[in-house]
Backbone as JSON Lines, residues from 0, in Angstrom:
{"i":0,"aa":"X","n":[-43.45,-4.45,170.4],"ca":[-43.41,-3.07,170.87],"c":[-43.16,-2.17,169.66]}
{"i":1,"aa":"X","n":[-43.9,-0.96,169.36],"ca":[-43.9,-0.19,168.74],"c":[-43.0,0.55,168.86]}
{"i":2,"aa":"X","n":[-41.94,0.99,168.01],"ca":[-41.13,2.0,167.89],"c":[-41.54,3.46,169.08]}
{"i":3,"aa":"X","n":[-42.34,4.1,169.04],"ca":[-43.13,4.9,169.66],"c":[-43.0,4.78,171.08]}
{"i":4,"aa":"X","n":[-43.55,3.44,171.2],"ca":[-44.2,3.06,172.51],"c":[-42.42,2.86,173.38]}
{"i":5,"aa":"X","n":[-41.43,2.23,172.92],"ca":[-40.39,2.07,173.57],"c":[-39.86,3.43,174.02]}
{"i":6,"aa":"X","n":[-39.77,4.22,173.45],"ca":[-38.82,5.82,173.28],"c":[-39.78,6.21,174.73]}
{"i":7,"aa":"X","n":[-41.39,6.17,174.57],"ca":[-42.05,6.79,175.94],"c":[-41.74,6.06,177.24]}
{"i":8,"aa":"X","n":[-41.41,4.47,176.88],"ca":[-41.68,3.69,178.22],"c":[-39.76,4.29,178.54]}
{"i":9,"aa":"X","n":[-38.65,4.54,178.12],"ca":[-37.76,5.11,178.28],"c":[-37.38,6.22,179.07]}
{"i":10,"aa":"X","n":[-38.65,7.11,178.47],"ca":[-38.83,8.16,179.01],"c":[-39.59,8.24,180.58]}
{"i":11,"aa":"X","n":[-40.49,7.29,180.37],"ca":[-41.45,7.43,182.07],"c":[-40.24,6.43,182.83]}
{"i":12,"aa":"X","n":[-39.62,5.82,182.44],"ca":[-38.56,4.98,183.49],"c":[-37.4,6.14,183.93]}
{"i":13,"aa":"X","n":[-37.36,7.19,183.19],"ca":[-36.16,8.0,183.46],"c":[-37.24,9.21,184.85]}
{"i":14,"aa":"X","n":[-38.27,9.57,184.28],"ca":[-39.07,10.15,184.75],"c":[-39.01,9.34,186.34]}
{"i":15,"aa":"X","n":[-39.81,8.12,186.13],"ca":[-39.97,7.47,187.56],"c":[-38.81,7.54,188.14]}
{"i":16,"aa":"X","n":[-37.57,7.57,187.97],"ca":[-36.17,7.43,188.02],"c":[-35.7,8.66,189.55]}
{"i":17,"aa":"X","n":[-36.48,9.65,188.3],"ca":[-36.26,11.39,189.13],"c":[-36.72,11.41,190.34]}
{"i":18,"aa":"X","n":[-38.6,11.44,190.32],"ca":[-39.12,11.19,191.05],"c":[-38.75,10.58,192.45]}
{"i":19,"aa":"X","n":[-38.36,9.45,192.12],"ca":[-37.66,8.61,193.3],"c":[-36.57,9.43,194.1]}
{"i":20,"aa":"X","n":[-35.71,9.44,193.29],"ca":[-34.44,9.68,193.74],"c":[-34.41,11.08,193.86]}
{"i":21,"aa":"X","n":[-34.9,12.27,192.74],"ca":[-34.33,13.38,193.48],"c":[-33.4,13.94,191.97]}
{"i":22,"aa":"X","n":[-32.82,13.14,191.52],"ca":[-31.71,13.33,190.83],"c":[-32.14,12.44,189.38]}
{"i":23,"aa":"X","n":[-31.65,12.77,188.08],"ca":[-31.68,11.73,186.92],"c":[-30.93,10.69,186.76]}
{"i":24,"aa":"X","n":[-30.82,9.32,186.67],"ca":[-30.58,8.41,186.62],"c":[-28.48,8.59,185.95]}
{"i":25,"aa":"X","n":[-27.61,8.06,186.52],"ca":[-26.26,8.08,185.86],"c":[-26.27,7.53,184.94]}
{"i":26,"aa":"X","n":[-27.21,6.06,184.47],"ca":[-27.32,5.88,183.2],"c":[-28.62,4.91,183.09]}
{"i":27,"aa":"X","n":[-28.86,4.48,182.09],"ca":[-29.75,3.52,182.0],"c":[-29.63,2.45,180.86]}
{"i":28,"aa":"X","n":[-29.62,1.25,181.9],"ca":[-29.49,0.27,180.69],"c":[-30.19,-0.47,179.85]}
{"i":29,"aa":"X","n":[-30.42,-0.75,178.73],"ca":[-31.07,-1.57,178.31],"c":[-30.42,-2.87,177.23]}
{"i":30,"aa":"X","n":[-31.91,-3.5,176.42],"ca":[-31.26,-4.57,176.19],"c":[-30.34,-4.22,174.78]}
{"i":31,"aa":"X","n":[-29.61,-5.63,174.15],"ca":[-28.9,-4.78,172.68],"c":[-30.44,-4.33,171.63]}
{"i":32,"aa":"X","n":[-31.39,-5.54,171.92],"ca":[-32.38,-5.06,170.68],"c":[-33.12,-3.82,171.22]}
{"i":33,"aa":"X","n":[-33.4,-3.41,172.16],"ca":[-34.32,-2.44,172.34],"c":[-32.97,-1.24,172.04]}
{"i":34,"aa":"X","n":[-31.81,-1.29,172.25],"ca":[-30.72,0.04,172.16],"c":[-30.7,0.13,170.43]}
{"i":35,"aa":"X","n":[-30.6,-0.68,169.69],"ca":[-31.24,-0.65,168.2],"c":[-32.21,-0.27,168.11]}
{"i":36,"aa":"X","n":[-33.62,-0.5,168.38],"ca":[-34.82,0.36,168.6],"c":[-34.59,1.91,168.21]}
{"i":37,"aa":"X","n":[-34.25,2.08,169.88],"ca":[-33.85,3.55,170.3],"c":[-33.07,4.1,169.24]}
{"i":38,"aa":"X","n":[-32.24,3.82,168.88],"ca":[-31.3,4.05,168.0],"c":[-32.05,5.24,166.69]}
{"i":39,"aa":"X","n":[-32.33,3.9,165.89],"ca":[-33.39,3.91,164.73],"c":[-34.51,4.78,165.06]}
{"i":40,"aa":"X","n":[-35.45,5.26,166.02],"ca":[-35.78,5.91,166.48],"c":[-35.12,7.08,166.09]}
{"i":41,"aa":"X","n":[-34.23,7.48,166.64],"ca":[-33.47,8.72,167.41],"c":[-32.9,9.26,165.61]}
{"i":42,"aa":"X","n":[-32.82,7.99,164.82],"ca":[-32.01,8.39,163.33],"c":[-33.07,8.57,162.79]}
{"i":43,"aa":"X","n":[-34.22,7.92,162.52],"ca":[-35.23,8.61,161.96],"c":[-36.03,9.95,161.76]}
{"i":44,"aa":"X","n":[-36.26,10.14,163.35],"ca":[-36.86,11.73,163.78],"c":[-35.63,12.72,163.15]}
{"i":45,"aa":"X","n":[-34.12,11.99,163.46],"ca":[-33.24,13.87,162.87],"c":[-33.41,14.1,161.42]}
{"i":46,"aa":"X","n":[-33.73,13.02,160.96],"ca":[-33.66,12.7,159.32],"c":[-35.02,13.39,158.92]}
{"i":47,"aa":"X","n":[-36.09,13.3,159.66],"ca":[-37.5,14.19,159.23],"c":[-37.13,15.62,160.11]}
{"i":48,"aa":"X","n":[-36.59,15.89,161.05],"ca":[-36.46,17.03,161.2],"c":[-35.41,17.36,160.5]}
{"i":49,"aa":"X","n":[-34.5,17.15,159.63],"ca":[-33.34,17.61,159.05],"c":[-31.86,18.23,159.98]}
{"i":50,"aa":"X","n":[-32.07,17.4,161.34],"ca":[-31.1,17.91,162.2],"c":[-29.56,16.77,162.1]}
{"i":51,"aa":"X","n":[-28.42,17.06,162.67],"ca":[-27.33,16.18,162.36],"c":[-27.56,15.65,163.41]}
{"i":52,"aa":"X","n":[-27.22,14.24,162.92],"ca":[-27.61,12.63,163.59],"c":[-26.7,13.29,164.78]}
{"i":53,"aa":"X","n":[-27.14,12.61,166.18],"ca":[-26.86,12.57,167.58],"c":[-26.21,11.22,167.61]}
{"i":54,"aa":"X","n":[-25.23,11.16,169.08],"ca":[-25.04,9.63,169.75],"c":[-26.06,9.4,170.04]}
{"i":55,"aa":"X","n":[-25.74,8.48,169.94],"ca":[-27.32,7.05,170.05],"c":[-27.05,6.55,171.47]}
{"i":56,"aa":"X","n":[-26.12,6.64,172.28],"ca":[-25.6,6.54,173.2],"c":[-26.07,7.57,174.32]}
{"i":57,"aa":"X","n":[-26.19,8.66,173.94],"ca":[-26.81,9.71,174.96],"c":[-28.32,10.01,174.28]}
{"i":58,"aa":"X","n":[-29.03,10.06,175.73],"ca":[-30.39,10.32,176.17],"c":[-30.74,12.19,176.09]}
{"i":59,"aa":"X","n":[-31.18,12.79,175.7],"ca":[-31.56,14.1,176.05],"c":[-32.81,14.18,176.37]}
{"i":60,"aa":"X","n":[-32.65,14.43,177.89],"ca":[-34.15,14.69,179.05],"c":[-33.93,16.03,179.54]}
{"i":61,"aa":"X","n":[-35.22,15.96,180.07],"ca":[-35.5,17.89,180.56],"c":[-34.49,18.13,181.69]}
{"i":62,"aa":"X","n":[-34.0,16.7,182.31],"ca":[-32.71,16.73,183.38],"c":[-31.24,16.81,182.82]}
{"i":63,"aa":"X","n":[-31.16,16.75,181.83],"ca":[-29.82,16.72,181.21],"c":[-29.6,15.51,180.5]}
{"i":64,"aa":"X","n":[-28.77,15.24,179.99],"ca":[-27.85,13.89,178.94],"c":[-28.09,12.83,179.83]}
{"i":65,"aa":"X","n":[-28.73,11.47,179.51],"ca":[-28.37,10.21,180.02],"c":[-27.87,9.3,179.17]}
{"i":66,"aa":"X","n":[-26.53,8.8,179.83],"ca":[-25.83,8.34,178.7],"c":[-27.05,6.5,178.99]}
{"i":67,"aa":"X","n":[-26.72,5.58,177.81],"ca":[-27.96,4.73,177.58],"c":[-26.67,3.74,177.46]}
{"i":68,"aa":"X","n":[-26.53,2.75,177.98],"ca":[-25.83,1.15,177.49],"c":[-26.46,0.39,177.67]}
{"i":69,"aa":"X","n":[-25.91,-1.08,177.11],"ca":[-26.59,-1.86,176.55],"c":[-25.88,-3.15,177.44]}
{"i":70,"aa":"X","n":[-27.11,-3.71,178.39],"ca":[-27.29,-4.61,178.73],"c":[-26.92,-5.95,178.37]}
{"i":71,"aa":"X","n":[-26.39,-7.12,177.84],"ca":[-26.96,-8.37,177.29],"c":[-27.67,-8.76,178.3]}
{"i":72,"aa":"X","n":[-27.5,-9.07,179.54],"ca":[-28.6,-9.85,180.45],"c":[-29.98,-9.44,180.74]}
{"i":73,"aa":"X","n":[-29.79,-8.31,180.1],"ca":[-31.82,-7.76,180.41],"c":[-32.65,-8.46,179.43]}
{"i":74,"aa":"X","n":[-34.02,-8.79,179.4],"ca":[-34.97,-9.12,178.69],"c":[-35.13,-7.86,177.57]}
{"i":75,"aa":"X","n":[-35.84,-8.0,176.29],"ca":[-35.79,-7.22,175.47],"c":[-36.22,-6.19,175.8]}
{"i":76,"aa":"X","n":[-37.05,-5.94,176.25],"ca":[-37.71,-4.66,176.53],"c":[-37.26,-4.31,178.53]}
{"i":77,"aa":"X","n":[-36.76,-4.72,178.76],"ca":[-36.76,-3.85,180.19],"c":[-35.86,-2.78,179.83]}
{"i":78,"aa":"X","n":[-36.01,-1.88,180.75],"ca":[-35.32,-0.94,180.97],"c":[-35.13,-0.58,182.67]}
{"i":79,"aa":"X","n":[-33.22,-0.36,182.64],"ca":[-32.74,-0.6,183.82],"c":[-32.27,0.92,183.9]}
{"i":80,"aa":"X","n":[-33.32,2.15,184.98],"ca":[-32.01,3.29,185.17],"c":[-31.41,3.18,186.86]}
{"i":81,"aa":"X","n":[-30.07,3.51,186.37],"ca":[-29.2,3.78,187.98],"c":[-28.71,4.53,187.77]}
């Protein structure tokens, strides 16, 4: 999985999340390697935009903050929101 490709499938799981329910997800979990992913991700983009590094821990969606933990029992790439 592409750096890229994880941050969107994140995003349409939070999305599908809404949809469903009405409301944005209380959190969403994933695995430790994909929360490194995200991470690295999230440190990269502030570093080309020149903005101060964020928790890596919180999500910023058009619904507000989702805080993000880290699974061990999920497969690498799933992503779990509740």
């Amino acid at each position: 999985m592409e750096w890229f490709d994880a941050f969107e499938e994140l995003m349409t799981s939070i999305e599908r999340y809404v949809d469903q329910h009405g409301e944005p997800p209380h959190e969403v979990a994933v695995s430790p390697m994909l929360y490194g992913w995200l991470s690295d991700i999230r440190r990269e983009s502030e570093a080309l935009a020149g903005t101060v590094h964020s928790d890596p821990g919180i999500i910023p969606t058009p619904w507000g903050n989702v805080p993000l933990v880290i699974d061990e029992a999920l497969s690498a790439h799933e992503i779990l929101p509740s």
